[in-house]
mmCIF file of C-alpha atoms and ligand atoms in Angstrom:
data_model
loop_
_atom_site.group_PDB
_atom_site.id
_atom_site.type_symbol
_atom_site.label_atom_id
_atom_site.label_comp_id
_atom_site.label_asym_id
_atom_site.label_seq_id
_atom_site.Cartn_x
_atom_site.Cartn_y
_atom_site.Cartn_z
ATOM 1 C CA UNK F 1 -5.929 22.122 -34.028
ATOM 2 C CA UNK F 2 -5.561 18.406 -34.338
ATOM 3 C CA UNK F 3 -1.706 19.030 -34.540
ATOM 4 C CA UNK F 4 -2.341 19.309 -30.365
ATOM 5 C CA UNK F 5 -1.135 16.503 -28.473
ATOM 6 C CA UNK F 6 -2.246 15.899 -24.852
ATOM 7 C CA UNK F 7 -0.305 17.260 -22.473
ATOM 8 C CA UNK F 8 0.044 15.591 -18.835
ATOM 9 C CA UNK F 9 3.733 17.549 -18.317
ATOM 10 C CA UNK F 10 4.331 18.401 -14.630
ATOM 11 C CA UNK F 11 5.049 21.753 -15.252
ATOM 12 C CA UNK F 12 5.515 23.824 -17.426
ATOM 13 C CA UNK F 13 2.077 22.602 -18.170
ATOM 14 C CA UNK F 14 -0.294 22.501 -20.183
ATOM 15 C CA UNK F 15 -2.887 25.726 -20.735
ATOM 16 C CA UNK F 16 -6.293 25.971 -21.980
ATOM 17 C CA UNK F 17 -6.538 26.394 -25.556
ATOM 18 C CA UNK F 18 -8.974 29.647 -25.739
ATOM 19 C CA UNK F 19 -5.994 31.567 -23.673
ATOM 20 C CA UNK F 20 -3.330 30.754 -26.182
ATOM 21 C CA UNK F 21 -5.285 31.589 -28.942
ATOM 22 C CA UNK F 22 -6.247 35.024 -27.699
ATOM 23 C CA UNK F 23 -2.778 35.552 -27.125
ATOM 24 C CA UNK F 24 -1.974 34.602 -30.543
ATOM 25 C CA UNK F 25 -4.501 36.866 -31.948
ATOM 26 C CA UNK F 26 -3.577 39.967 -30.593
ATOM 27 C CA UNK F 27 0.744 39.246 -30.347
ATOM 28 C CA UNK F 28 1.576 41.392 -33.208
ATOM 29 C CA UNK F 29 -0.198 44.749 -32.122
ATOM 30 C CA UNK F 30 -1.404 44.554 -28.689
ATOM 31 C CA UNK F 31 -4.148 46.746 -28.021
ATOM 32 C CA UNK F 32 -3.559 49.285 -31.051
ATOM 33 C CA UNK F 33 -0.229 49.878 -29.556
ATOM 34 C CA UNK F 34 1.758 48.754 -32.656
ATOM 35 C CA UNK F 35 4.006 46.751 -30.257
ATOM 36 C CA UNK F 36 3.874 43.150 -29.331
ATOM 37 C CA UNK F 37 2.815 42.618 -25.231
ATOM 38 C CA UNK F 38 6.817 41.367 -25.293
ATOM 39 C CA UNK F 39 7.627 45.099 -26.215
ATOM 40 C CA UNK F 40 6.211 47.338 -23.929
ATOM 41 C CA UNK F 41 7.092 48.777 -21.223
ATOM 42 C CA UNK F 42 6.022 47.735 -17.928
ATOM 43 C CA UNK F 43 5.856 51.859 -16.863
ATOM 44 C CA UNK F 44 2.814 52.102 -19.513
ATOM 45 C CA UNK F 45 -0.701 52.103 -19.483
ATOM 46 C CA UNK F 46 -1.249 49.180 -20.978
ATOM 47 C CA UNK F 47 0.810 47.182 -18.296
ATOM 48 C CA UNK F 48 0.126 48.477 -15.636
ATOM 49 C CA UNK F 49 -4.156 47.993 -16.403
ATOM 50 C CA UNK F 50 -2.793 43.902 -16.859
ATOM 51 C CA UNK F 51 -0.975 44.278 -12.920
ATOM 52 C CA UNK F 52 -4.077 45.347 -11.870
ATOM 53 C CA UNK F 53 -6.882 43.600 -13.558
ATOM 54 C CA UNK F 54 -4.703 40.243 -12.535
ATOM 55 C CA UNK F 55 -4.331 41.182 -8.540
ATOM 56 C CA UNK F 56 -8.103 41.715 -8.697
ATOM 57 C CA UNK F 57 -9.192 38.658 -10.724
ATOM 58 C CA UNK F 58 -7.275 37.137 -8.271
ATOM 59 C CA UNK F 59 -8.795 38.127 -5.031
ATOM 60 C CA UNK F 60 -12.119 37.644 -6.930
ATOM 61 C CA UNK F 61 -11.389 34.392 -7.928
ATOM 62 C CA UNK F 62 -10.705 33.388 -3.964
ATOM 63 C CA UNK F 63 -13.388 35.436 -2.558
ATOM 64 C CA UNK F 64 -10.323 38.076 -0.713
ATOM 65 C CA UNK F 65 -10.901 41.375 0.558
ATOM 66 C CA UNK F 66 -8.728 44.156 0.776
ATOM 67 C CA UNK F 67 -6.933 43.207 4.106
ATOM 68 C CA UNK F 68 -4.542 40.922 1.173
ATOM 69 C CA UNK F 69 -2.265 41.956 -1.468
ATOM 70 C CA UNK F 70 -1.616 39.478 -4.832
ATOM 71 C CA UNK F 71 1.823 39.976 -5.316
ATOM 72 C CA UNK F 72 3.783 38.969 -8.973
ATOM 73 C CA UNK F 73 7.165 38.212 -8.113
ATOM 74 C CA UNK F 74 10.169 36.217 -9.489
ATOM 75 C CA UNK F 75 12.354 33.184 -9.152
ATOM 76 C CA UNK F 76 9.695 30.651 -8.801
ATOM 77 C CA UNK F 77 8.350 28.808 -5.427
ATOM 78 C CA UNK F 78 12.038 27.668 -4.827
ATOM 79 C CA UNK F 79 12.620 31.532 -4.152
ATOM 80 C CA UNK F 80 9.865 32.044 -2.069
ATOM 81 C CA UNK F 81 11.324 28.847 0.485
ATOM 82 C CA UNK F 82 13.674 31.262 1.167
ATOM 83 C CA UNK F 83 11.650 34.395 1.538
ATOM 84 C CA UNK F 84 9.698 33.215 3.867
ATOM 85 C CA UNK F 85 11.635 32.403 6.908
ATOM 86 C CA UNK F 86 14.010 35.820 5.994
ATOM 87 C CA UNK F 87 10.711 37.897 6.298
ATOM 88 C CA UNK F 88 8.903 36.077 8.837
ATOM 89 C CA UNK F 89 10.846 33.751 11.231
ATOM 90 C CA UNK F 90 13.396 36.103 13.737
ATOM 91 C CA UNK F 91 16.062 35.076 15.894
ATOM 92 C CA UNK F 92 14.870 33.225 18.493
ATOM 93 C CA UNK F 93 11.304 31.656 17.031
ATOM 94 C CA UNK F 94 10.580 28.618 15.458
ATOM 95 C CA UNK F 95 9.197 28.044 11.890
ATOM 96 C CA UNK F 96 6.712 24.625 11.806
ATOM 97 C CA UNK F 97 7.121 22.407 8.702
ATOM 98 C CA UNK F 98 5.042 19.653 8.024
ATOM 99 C CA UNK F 99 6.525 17.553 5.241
ATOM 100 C CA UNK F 100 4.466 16.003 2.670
ATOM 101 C CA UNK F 101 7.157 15.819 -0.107
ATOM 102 C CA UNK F 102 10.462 16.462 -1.823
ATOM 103 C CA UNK F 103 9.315 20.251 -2.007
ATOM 104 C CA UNK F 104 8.244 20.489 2.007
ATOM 105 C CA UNK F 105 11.465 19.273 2.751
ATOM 106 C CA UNK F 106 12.787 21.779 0.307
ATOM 107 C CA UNK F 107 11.350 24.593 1.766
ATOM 108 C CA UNK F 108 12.085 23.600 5.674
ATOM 109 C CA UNK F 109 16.137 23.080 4.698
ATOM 110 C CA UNK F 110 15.684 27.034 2.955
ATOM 111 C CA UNK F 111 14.340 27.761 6.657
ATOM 112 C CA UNK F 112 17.151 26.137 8.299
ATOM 113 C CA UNK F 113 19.993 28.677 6.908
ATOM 114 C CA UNK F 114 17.524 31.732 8.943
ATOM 115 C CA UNK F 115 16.622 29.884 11.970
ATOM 116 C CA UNK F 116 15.165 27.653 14.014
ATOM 117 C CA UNK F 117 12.826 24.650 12.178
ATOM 118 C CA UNK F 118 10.474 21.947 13.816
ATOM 119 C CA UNK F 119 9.029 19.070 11.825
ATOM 120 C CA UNK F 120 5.275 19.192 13.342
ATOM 121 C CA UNK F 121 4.224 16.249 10.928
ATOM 122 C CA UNK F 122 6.032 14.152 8.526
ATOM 123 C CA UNK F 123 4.619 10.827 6.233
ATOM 124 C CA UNK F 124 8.669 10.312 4.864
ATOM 125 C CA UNK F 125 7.692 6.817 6.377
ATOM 126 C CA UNK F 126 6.295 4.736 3.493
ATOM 127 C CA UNK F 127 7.517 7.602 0.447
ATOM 128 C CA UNK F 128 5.090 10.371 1.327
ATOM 129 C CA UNK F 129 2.013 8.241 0.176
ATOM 130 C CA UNK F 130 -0.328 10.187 2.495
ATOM 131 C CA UNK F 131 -1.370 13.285 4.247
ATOM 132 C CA UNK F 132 -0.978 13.114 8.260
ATOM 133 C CA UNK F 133 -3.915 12.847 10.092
ATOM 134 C CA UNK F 134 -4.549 15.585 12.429
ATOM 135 C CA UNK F 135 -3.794 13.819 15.554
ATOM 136 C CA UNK F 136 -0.193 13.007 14.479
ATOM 137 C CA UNK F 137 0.241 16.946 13.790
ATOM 138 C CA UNK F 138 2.691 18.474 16.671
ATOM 139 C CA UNK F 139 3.261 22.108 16.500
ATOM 140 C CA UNK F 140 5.956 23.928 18.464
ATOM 141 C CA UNK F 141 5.351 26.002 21.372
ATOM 142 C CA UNK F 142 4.769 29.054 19.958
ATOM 143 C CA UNK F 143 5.637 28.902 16.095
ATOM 144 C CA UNK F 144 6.511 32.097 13.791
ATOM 145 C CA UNK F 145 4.352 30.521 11.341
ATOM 146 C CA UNK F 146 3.234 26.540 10.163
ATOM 147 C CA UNK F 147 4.372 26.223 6.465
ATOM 148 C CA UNK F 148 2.396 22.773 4.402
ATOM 149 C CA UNK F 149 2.431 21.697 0.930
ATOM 150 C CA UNK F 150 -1.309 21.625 -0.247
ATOM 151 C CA UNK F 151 -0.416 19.448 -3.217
ATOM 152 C CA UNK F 152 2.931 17.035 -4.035
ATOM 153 C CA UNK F 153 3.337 17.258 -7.054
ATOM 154 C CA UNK F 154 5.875 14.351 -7.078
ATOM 155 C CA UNK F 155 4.003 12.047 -5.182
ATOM 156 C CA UNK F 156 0.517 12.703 -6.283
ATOM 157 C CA UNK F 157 -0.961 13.337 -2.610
ATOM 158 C CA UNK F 158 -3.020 16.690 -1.739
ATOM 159 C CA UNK F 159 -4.445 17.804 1.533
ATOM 160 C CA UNK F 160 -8.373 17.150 0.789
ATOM 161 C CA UNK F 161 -9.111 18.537 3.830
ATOM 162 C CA UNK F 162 -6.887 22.103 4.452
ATOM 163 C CA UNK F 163 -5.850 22.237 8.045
ATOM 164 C CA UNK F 164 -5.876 25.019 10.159
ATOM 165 C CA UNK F 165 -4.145 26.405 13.334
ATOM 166 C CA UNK F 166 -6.301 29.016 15.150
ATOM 167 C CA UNK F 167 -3.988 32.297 15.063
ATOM 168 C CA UNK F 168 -0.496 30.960 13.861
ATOM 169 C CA UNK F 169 -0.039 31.918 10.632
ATOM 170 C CA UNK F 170 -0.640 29.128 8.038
ATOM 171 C CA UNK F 171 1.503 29.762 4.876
ATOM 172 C CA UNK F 172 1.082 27.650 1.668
ATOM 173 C CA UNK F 173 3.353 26.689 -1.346
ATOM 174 C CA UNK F 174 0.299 26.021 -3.949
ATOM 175 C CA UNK F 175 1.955 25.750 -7.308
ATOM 176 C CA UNK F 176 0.288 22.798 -8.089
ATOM 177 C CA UNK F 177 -2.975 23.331 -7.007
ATOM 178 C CA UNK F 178 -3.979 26.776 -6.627
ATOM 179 C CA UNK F 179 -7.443 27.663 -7.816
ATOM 180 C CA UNK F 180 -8.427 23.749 -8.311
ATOM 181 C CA UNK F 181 -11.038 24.138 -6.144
ATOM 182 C CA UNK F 182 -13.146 26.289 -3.967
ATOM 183 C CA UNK F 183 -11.347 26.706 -0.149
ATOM 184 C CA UNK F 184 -11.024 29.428 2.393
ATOM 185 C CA UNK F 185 -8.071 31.218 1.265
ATOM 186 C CA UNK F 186 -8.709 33.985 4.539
ATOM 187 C CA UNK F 187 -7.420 30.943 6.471
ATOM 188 C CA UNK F 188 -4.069 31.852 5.167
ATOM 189 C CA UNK F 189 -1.651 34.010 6.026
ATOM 190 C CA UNK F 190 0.108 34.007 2.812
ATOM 191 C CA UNK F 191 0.120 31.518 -0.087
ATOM 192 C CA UNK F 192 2.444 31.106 -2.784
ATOM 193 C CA UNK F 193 2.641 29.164 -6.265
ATOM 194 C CA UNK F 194 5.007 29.377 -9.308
ATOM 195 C CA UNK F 195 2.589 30.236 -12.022
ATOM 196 C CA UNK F 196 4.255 26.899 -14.638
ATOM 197 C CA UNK F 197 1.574 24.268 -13.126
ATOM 198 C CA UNK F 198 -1.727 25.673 -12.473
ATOM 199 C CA UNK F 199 -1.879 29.470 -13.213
ATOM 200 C CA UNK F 200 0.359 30.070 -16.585
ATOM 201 C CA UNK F 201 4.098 30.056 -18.075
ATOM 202 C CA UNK F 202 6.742 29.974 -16.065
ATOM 203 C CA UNK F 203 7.986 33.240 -15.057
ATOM 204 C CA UNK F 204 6.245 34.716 -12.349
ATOM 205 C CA UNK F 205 5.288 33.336 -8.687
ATOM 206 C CA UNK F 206 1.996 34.778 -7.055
ATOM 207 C CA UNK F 207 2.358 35.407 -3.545
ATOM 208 C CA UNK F 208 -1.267 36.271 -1.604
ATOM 209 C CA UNK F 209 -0.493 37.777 1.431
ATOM 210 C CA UNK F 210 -2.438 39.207 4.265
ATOM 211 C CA UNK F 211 -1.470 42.906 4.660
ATOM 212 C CA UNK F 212 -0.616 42.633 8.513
ATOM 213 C CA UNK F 213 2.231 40.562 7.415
ATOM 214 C CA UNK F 214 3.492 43.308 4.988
ATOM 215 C CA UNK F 215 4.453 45.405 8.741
ATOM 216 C CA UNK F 216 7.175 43.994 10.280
ATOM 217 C CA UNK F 217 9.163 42.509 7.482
ATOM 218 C CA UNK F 218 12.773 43.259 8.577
ATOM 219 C CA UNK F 219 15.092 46.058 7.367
ATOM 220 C CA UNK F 220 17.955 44.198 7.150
ATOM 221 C CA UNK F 221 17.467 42.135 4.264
ATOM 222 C CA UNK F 222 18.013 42.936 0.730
ATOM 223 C CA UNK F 223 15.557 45.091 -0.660
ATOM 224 C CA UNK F 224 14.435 42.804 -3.566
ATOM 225 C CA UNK F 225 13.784 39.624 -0.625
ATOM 226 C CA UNK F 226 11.086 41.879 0.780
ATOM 227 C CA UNK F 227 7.362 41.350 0.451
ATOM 228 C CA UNK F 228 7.076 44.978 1.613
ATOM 229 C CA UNK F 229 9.345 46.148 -1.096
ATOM 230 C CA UNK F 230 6.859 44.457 -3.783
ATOM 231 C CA UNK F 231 3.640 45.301 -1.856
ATOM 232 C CA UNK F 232 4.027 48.984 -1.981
ATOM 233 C CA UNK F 233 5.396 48.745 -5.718
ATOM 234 C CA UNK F 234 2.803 47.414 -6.748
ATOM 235 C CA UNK F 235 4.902 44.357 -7.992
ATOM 236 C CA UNK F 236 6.792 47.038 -9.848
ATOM 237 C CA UNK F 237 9.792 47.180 -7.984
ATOM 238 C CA UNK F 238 12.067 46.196 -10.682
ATOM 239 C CA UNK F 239 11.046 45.240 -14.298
ATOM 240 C CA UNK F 240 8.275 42.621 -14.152
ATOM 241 C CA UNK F 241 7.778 39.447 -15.952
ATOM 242 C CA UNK F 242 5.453 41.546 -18.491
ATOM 243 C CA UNK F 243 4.401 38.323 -20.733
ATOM 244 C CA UNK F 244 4.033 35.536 -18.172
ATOM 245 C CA UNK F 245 1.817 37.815 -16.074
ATOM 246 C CA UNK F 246 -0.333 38.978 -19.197
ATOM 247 C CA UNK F 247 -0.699 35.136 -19.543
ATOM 248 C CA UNK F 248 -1.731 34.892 -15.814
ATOM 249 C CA UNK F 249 -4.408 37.366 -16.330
ATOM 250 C CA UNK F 250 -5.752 35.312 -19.328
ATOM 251 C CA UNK F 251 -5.871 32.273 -17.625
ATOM 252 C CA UNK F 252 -7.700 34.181 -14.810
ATOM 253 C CA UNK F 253 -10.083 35.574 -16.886
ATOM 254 C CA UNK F 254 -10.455 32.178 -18.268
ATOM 255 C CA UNK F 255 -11.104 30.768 -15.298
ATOM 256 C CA UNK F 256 -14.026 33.008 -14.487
ATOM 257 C CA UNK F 257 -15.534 32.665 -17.744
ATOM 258 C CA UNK F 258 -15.748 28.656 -16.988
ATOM 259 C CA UNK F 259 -17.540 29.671 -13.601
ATOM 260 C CA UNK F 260 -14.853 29.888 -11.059
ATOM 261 C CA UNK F 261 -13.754 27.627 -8.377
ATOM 262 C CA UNK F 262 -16.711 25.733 -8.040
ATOM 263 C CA UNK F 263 -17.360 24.844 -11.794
ATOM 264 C CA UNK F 264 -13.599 24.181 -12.028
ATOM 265 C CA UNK F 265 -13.565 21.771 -8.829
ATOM 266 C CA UNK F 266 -16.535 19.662 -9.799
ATOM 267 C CA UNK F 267 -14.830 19.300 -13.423
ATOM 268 C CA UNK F 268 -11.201 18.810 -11.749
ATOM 269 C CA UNK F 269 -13.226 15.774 -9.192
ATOM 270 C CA UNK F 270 -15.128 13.989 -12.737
ATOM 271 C CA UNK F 271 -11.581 14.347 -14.657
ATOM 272 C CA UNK F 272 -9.191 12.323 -11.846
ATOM 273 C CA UNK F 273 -12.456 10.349 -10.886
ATOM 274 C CA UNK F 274 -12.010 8.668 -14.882
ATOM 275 C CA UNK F 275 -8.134 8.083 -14.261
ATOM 276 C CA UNK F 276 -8.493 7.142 -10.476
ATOM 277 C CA UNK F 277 -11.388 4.603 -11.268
ATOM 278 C CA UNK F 278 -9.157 2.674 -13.961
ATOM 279 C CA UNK F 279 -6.714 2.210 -11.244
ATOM 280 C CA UNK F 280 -9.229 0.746 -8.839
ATOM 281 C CA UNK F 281 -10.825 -1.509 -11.381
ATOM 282 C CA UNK F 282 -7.975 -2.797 -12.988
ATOM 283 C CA UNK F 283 -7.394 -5.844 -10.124
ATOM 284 C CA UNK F 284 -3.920 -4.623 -9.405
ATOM 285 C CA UNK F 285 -2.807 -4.036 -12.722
ATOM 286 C CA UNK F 286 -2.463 -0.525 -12.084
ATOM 287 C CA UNK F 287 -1.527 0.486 -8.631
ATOM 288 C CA UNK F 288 -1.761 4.173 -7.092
ATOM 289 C CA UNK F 289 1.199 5.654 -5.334
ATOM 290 C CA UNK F 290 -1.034 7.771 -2.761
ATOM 291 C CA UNK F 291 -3.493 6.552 -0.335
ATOM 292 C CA UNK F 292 -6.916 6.886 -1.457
ATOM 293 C CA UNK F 293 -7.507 9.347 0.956
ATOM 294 C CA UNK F 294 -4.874 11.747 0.089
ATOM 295 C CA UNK F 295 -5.113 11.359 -3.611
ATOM 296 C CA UNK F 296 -4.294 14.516 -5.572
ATOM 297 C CA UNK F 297 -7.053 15.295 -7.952
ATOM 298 C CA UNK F 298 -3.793 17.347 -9.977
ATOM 299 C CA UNK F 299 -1.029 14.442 -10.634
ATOM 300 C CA UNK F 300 -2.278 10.932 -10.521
ATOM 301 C CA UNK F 301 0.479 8.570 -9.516
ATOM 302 C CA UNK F 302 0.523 5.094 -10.183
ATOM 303 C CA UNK F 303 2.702 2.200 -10.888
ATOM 304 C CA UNK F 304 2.786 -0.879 -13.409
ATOM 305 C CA UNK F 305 3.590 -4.606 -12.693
ATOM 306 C CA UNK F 306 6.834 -3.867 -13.509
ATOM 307 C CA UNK F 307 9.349 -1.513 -14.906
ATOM 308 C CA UNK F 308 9.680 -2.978 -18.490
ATOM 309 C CA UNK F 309 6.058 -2.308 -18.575
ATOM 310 C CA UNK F 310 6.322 0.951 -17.375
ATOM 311 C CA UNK F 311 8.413 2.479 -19.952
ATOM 312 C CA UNK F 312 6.374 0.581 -22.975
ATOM 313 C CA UNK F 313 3.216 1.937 -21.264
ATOM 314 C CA UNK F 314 4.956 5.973 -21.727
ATOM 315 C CA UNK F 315 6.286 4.954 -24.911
ATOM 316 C CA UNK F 316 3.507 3.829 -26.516
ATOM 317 C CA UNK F 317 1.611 6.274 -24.668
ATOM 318 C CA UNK F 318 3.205 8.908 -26.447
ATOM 319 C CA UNK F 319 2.923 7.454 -30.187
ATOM 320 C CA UNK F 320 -0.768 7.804 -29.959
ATOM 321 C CA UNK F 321 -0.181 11.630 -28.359
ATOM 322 C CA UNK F 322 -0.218 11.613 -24.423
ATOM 323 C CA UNK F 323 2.818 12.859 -23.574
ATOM 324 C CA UNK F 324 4.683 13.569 -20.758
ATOM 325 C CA UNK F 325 3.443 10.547 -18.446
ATOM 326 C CA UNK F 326 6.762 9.390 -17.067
ATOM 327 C CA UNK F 327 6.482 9.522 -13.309
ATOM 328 C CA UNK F 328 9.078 11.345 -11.160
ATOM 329 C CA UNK F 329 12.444 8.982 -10.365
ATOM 330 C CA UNK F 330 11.648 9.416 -6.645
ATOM 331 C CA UNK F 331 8.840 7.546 -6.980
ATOM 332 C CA UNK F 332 8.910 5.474 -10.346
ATOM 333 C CA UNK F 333 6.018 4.665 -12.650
ATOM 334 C CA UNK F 334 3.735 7.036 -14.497
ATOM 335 C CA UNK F 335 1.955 10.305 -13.534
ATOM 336 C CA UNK F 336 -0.791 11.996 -14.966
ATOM 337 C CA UNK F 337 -0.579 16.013 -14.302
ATOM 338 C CA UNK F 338 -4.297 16.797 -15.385
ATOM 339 C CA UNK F 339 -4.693 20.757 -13.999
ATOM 340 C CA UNK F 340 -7.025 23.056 -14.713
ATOM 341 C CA UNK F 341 -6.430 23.186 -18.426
ATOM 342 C CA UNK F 342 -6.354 19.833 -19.197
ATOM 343 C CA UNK F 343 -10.081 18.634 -20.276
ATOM 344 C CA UNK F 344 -12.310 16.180 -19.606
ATOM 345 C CA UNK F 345 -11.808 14.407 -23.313
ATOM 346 C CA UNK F 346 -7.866 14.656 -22.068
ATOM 347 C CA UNK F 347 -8.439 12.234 -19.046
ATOM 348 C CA UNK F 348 -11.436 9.827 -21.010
ATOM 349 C CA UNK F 349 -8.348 9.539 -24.072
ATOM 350 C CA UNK F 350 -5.792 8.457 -20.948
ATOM 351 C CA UNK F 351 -8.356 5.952 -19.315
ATOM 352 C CA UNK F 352 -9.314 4.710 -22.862
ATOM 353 C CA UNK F 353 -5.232 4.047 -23.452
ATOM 354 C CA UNK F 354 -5.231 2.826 -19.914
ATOM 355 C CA UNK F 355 -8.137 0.175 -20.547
ATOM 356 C CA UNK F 356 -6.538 -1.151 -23.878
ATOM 357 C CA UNK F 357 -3.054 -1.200 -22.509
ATOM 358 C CA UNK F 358 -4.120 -3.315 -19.772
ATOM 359 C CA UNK F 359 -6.054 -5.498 -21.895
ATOM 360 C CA UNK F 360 -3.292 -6.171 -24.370
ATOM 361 C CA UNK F 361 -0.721 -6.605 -21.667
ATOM 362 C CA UNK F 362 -2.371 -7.815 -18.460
HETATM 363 C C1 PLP B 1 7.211 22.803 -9.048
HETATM 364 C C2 PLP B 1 7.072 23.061 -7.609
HETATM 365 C C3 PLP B 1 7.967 23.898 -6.924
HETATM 366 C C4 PLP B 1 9.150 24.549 -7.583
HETATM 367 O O1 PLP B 1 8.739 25.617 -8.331
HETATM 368 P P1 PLP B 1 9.779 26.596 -9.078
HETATM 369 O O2 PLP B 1 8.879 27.670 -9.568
HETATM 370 O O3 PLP B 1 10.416 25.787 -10.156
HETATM 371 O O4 PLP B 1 10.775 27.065 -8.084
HETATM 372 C C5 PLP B 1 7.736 24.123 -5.590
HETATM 373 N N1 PLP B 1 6.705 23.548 -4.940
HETATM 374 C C6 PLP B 1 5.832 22.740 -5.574
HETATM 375 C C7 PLP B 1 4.707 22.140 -4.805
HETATM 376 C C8 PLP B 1 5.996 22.463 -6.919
HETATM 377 O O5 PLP B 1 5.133 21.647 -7.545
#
């Protein structure tokens, strides 16, 4: 395996090792079928056990009872901004955005073609380098629903601490940072991740909803733009993403075979702790984009002295096999995507580059 480079891509991302192998093993003739996984139909057997066993790893996973549904759907996160408001914010309501990011601004503009949008929280001021505090959180009077980013992928920042708002229902895009750590999922009304960062390939979005949401959805919107539609399908509606959600369920099985959420989050806190500690010690050589208390234990951003540096710190970065280290053009620099899959070894090679770098260039 020493052909494998280190991956820090944003997404699509990199997955753990054991998964791709097993899916290697068994490609050609997938469970005596004769057929490839890529081959079958989604109306067999086979598939449909996959469907299953990866809406119930799920709910196992995040500790969900049967008042939720783990839906597979398509057309990434970007789809579900507009899903959302169509199912869940009616003429005459307001939807609560609190923007944290490029994609929270995303989502609310999505919003604004169905209704009515408030900003209840915004850190814009300063690039998005923190979460707001509680106390600067405004909601509307009576919102439809409060919709957050729990981790910015582009800026680096995560919501440590996952806020809540009594009975208005909280929805979530998590696609890059669901399942990093154990939380209280039941304080959601629905949350939603592409699959490319944290879960799998790209392909399929999981949406976890809470069944009392699956009620009301309106009639008048296309069939395919309706949770309810998926729900009682089964995720079957139309033809599945058969292989990127048979690569979901490995990764989920994965993940419980490492010990679940809270094995994962202590390993996910040591990982960013080795990156996030070179920052801090290297007397301003390296300098974090996000706050230290809204650091994002997924994608470490941080900057160089200056850009020149920057670009021979990816460059040579990559000739010794961490790739994928240039930092979004929104906010310059590097950043480090280190999700589930990436390993411990992964983050001790990128401090070890880190500490040489800065030692032949500081
Ligand atoms: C990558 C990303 C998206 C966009 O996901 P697509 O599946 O490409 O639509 C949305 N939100 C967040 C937080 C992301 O990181």
């Amino acid at each position: 395996m020493n052909n494998r480079i280190i991956n820090f891509n944003a997404g699509p991302a990199i997955l753990p090792l054991e998964v791709l192998m097993e899916a290697q093993a068994e490609f050609l003739n997938y469970q005596q079928t004769g057929m490839s996984i890529l081959e079958i139909s989604h109306r067999s057997k086979p598939y449909e056990a996959i469907n299953a066993e990866a809406e119930a790893n799920m709910k196992e996973i995040l500790g969900l009872g049967d008042n939720y549904r783990v839906l597979f759907l398509q057309g990434g996160a970007s789809t579900q901004f507009a899903m959302v408001p169509m199912n869940f914010l009616p003429q005459g309501r307001t939807a609560d955005y609190i923007l944290t990011g490029a994609w929270s601004e995303k989502a609310m503009k999505e919003a604004k073609l169905f209704g009515n949008t408030h900003v209840a929280g915004t850190t814009a001021e300063g690039n998005y380098k923190r979460i707001p505090r509680m106390d600067e959180i405004q909601l509307s009077e009576n919102p439809a629903y409060v919709h957050i980013t729990s981790n910015n992928t582009i800026f680096g920042t995560q919501w440590n601490k996952l806020p809540s708002f009594g009975q208005v229902p909280l929805i979530a895009d998590m696609s890059s940072d669901i399942l990093n750590k154990p939380f209280d999922a039941e304080n959601f009304a629905m949350i939603y991740a592409g699959a490319q960062k944290n879960l799998g390939p790209s392909g399929v979005t999981v949406v976890i909803i809470r069944k009392d949401l699956l009620e009301n959805n309106p009639k008048t919107i296309s069939a395919m733009m309706r949770y309810e539609t998926h729900a009682k399908n089964d995720s079957m509606y139309n033809t599945p993403p058969v292989f990127s959600v048979y690569m979901l369920n490995l990764v989920l099985r994965w993940l419980k075979d490492q010990g679940g959420l809270s094995v994962i989050g202590k390993r996910n806190i040591a990982k960013a702790a080795l990156v996030y500690d070179t920052i801090d010690q290297s007397s301003g050589f390296y300098r974090g984009h996000a706050d230290a208390d809204s650091r994002s234990l997924m994608n470490v951003t941080f900057r160089l002295p200056n850009e020149e540096q920057e670009k021979k710190f990816a460059k040579e970065a990559e000739e010794v096999g961490l790739i994928g280290l240039k930092g979004h053009r929104s906010v310059g620099g590097l950043r480090a995507s280190i999700y589930n899959a990436m390993t411990l070894e992964g983050c001790q090679a990128l401090k070890d580059f880190m500490l040489e770098f800065q030692r032949k260039n500081g």
